[in-house]
CSV table of C-alpha atoms in Angstrom, one decimal:
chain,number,residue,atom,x,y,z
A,1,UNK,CA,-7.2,-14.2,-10.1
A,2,UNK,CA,-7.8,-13.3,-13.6
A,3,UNK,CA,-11.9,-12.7,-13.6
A,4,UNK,CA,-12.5,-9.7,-11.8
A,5,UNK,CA,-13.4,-7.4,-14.3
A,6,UNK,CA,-14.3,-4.6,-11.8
A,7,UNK,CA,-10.5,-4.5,-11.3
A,8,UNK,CA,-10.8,-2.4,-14.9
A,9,UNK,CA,-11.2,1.0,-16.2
A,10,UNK,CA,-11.3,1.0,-19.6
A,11,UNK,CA,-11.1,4.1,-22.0
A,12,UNK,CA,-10.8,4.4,-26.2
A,13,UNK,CA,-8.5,6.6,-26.9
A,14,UNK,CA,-9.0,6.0,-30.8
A,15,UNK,CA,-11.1,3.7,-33.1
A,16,UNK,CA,-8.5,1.3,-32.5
A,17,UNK,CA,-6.6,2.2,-29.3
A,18,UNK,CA,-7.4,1.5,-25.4
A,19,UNK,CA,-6.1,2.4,-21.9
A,20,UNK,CA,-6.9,-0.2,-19.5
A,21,UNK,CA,-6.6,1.3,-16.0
A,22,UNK,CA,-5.8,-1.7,-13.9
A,23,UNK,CA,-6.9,-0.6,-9.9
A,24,UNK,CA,-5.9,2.2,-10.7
A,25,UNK,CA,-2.4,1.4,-10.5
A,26,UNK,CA,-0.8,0.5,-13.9
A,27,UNK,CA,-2.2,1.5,-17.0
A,28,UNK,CA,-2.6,-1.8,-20.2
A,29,UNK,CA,-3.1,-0.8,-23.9
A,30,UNK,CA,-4.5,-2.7,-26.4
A,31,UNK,CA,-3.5,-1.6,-30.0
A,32,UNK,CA,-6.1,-3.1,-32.6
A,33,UNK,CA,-4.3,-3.9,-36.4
A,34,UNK,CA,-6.0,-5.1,-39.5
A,35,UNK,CA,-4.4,-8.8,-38.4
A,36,UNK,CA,-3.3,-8.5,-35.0
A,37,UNK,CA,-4.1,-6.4,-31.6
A,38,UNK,CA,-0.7,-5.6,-29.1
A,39,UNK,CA,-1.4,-6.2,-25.9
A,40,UNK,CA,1.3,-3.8,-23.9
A,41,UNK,CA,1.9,-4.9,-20.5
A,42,UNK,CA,0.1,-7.3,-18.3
A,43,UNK,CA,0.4,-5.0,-15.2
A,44,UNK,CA,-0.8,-7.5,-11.9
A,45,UNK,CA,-2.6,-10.4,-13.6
A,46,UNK,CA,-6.0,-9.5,-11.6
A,47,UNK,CA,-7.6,-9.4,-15.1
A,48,UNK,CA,-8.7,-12.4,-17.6
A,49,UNK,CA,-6.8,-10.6,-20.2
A,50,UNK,CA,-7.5,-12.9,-22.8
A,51,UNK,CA,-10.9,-12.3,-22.6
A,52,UNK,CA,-10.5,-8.7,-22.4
A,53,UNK,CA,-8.6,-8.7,-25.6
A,54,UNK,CA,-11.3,-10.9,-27.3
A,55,UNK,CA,-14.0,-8.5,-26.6
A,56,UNK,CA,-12.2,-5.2,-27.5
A,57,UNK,CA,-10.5,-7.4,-30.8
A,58,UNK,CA,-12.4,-10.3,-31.7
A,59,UNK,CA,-10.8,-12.8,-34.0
A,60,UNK,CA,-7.4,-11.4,-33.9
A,61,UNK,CA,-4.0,-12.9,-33.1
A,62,UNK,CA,-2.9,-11.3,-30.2
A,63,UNK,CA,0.9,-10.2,-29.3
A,64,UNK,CA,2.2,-10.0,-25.9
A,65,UNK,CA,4.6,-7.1,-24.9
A,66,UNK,CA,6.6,-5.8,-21.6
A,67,UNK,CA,7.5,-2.9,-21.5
A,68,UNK,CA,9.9,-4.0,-18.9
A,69,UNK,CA,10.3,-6.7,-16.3
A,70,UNK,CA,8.8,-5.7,-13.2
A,71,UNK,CA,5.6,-7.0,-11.2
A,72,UNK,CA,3.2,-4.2,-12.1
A,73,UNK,CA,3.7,-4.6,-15.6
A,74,UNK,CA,4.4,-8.8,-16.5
A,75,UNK,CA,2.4,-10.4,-13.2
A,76,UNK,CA,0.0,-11.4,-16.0
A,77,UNK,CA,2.5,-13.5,-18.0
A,78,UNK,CA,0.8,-16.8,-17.1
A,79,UNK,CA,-2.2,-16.3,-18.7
A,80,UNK,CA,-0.3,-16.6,-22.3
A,81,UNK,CA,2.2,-19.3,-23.5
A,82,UNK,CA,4.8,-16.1,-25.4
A,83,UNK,CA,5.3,-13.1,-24.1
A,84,UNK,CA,8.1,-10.7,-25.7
A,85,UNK,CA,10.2,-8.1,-24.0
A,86,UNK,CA,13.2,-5.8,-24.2
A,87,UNK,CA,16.8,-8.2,-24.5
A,88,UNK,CA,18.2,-7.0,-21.4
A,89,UNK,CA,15.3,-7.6,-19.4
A,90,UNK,CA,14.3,-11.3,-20.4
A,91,UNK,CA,16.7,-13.0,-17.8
A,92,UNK,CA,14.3,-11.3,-15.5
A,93,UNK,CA,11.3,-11.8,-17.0
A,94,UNK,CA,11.5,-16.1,-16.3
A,95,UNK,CA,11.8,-15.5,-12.5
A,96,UNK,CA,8.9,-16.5,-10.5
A,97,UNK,CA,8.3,-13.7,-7.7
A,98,UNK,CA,9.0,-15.0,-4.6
A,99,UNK,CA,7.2,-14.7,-1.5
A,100,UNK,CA,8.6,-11.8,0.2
A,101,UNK,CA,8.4,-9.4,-2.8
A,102,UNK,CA,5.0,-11.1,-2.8
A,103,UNK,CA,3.7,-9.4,0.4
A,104,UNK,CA,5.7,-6.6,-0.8
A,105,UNK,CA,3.7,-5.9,-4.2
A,106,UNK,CA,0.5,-6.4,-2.3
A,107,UNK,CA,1.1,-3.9,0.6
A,108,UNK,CA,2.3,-1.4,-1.7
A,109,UNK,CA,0.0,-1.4,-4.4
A,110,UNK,CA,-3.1,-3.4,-2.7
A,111,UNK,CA,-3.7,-2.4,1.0
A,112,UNK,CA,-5.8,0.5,1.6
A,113,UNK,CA,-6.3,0.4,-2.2
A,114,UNK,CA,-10.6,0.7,-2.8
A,115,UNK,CA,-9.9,-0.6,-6.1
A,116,UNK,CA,-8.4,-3.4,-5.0
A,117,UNK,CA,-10.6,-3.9,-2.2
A,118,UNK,CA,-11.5,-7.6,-3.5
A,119,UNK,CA,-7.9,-8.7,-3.8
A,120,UNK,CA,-6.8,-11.6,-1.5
A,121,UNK,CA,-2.8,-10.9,-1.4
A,122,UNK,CA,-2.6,-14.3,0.0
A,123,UNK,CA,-4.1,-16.1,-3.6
A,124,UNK,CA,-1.8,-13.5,-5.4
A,125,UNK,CA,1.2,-15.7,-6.7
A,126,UNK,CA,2.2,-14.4,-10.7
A,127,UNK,CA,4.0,-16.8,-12.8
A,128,UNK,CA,6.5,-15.9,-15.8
A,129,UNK,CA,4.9,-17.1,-19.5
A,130,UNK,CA,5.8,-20.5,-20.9
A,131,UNK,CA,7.8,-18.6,-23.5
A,132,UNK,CA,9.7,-15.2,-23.3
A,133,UNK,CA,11.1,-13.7,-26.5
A,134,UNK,CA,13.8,-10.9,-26.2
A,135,UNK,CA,13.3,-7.8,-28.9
A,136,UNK,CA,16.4,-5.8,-29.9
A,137,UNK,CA,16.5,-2.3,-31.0
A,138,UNK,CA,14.9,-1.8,-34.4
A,139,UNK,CA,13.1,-4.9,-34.3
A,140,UNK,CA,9.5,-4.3,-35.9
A,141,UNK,CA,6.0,-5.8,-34.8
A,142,UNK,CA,3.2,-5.8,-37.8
A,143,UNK,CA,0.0,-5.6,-36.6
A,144,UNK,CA,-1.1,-5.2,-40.2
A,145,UNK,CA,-1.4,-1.2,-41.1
A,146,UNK,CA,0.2,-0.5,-38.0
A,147,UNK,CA,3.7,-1.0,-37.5
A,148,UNK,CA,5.7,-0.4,-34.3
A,149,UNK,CA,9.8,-0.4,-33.9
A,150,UNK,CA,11.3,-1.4,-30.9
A,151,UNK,CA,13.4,1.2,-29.3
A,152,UNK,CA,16.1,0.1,-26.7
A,153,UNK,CA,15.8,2.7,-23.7
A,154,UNK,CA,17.7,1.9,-20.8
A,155,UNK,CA,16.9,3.8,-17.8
A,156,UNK,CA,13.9,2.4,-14.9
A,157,UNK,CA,15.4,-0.9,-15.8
A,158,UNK,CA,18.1,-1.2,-18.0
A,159,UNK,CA,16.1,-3.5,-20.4
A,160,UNK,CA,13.0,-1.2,-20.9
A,161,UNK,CA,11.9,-0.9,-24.2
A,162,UNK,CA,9.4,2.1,-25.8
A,163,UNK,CA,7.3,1.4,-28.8
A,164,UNK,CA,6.8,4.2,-31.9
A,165,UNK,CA,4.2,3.9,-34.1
A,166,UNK,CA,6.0,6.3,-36.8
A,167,UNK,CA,3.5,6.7,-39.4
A,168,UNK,CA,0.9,8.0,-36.3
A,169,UNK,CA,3.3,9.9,-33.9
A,170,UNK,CA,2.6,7.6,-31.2
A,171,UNK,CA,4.8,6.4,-28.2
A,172,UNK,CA,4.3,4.0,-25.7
A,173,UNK,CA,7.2,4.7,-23.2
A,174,UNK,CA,6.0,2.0,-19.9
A,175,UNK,CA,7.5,3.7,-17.0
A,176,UNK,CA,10.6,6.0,-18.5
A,177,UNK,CA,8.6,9.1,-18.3
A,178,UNK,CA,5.6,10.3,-16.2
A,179,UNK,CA,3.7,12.9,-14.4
A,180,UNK,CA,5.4,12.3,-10.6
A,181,UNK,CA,9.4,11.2,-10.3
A,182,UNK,CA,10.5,8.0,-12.0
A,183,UNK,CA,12.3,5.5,-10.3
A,184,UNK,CA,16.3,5.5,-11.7
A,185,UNK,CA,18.0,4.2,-8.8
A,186,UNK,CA,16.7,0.6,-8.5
A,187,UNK,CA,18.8,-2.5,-8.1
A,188,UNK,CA,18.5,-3.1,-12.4
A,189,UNK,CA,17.9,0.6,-13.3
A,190,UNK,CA,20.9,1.6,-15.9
A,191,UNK,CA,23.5,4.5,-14.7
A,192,UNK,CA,21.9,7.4,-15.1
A,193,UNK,CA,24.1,9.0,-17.8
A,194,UNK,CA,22.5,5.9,-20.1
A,195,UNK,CA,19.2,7.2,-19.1
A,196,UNK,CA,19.7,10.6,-19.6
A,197,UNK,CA,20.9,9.1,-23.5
A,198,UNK,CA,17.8,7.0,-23.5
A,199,UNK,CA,15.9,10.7,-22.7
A,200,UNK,CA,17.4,12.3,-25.4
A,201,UNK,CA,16.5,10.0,-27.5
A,202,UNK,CA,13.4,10.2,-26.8
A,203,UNK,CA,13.2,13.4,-27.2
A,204,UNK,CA,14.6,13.9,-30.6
A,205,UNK,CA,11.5,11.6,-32.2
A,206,UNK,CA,8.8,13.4,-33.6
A,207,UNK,CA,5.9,12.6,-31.9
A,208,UNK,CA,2.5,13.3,-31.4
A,209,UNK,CA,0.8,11.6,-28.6
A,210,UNK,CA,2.8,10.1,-25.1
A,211,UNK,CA,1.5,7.2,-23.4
A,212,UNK,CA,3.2,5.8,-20.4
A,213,UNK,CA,2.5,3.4,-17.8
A,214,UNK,CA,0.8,5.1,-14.6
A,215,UNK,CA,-0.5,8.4,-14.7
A,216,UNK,CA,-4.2,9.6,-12.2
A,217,UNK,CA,-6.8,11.3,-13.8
A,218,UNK,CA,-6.5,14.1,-10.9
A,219,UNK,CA,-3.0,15.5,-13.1
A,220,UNK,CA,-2.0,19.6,-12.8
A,221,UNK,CA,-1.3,18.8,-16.8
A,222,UNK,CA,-5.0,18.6,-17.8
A,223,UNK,CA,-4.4,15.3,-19.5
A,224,UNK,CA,-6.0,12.1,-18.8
A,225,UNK,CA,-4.9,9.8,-17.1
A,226,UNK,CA,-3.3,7.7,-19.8
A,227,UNK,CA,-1.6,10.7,-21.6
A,228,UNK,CA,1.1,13.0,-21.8
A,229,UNK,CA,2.0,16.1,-23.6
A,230,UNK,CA,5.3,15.4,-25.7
A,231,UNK,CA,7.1,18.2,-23.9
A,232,UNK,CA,7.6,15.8,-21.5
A,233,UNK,CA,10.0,13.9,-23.4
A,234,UNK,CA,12.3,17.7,-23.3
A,235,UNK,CA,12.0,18.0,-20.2
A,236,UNK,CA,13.1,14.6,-18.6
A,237,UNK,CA,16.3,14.9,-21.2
A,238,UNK,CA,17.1,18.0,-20.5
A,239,UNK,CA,16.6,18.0,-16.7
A,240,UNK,CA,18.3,14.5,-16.1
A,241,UNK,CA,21.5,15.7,-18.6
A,242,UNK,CA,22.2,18.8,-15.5
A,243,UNK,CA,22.0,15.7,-12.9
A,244,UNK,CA,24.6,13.5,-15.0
A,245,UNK,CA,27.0,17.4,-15.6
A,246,UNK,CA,26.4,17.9,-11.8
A,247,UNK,CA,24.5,21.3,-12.5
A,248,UNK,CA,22.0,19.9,-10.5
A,249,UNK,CA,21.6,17.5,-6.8
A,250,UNK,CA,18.4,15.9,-5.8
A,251,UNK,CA,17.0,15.9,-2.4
A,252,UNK,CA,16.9,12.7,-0.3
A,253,UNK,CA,13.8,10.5,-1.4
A,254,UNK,CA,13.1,7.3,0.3
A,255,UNK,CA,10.4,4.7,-0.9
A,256,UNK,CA,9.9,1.0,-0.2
A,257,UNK,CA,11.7,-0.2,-3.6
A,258,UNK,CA,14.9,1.9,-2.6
A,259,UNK,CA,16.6,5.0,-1.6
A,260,UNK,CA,17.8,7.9,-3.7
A,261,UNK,CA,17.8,12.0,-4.7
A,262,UNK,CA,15.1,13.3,-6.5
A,263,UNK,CA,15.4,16.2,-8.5
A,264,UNK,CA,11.5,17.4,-9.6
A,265,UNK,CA,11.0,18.8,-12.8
A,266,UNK,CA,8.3,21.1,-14.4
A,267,UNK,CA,7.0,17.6,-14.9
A,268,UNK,CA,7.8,15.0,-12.8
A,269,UNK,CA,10.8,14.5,-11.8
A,270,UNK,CA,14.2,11.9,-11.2
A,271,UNK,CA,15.2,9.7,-8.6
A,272,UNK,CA,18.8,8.2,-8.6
A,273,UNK,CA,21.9,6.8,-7.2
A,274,UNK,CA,24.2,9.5,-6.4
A,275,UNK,CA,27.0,6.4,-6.6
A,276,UNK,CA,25.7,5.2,-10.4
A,277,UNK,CA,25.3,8.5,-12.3
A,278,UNK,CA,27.8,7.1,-14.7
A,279,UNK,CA,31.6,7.1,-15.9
A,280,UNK,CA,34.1,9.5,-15.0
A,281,UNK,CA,36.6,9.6,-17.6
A,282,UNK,CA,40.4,10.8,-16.9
């Protein structure tokens, strides 16, 4: 694994910015600095990202981030020796997938996938990095001109992490927000009351650009497939805060990573625990 490049889409956003559409699946950026060049998410490890890097950034230190510890997004740990990731989610991030959610990954995201028609799910095995660093809220990363702060947002995972470049009104937010329902009611998703705090978070920066994780390029929004309007971010807070005051009740949803209710929004839409919305003080 590792050389296909074929696996890729690849699309500048800016003079120094890239999507990198991995089988169409999860989406990569690479963030280019006057000294370094951010490599956000190593989505299924089918890529040599290292070489990838090189030929977008030549010469430039690169720095490793999850956005959060699941297999679409760190299965491409291996190829580095440090890899950095949100606090919360670095117990995770040192497990080697085991076989079952092995077979798992590959019939959900590989079968009957043209992209990935060259994909032996049998050869597909991802390994943590040598080294994983934990990031806390408000830690910075200098690229050099560019600088991005960490924000703490738990919610798909209750380690996820967004990045803000301030000075630029950019926001990478991995899987918190998107164009279909997000996934709140995993195993290691927060309660949803600390997601819907995570949303409004969100929601309160002043932003320009929104860049999450997966999006198609066949969207209702008009957007490509790597983008999303920053009204999303008002909509997710303000929708998931009538699920947590019970103004609102999803509908049964069922997918392979668990069962839930979904509530769909204008845009996209929430799936969670009806048992884990959160505290009910006396």
């Amino acid at each position: 694994m590792g050389q296909n490049e074929s696996f890729a889409q690849i699309y500048k956003i800016t003079e120094n910015l890239w999507a990198i559409d991995e089988i169409g699946k999860t989406i990569l950026y690479v963030f280019k600095g006057n000294r370094r060049v951010l490599l956000l998410d190593t989505g299924f490890g089918l890529l040599d990202l290292k070489k990838l890097v090189a030929n977008l950034c030549p010469g430039l230190e690169t720095i490793v981030v999850n956005t959060h510890a699941h297999g679409d997004h760190n299965s491409g740990n291996g190829q580095f020796e440090k890899v950095y990731c949100g606090r919360m989610d670095e117990p995770f991030s040192h497990q080697k997938m085991d076989e079952e959610t092995c077979k798992r990954f590959a019939d959900s995201f590989f079968l009957n996938n043209p992209r990935a028609a060259q994909v032996n799910a049998d050869d597909w095995h991802p390994v943590p990095a040598k080294r994983v660093v934990p990031l806390s809220d408000g830690d910075t990363i200098d690229l050099g001109g560019i600088t991005l702060e960490v924000l703490e947002t738990p919610g798909h995972s209750i380690g996820s992490i967004c990045l803000l470049d301030r000075a630029n009104g950019l926001l990478f937010t991995g899987d918190m927000v998107l164009s279909w329902e997000v996934w709140g009611q995993l195993e290691y998703s927060s309660a949803l009351q600390y997601y819907a705090q995570s949303l409004q978070r969100m929601a309160a920066l002043n932003v320009l650009r929104v860049f999450p994780a997966h999006g198609t390029a066949d969207n209702t929004l008009g957007f490509p497939l790597y983008e999303l309007p920053p009204r999303v971010l008002d909509i997710y807070a303000r929708e998931t805060e009538k699920i947590v005051t019970g103004k609102a009740v999803g509908e049964p949803y069922s997918c392979f990573a668990g069962d839930g209710l979904c509530c769909q929004f204008e845009i996209g839409g929430m799936v969670y625990n009806p048992e884990r919305i959160g505290n009910d003080l006396p």
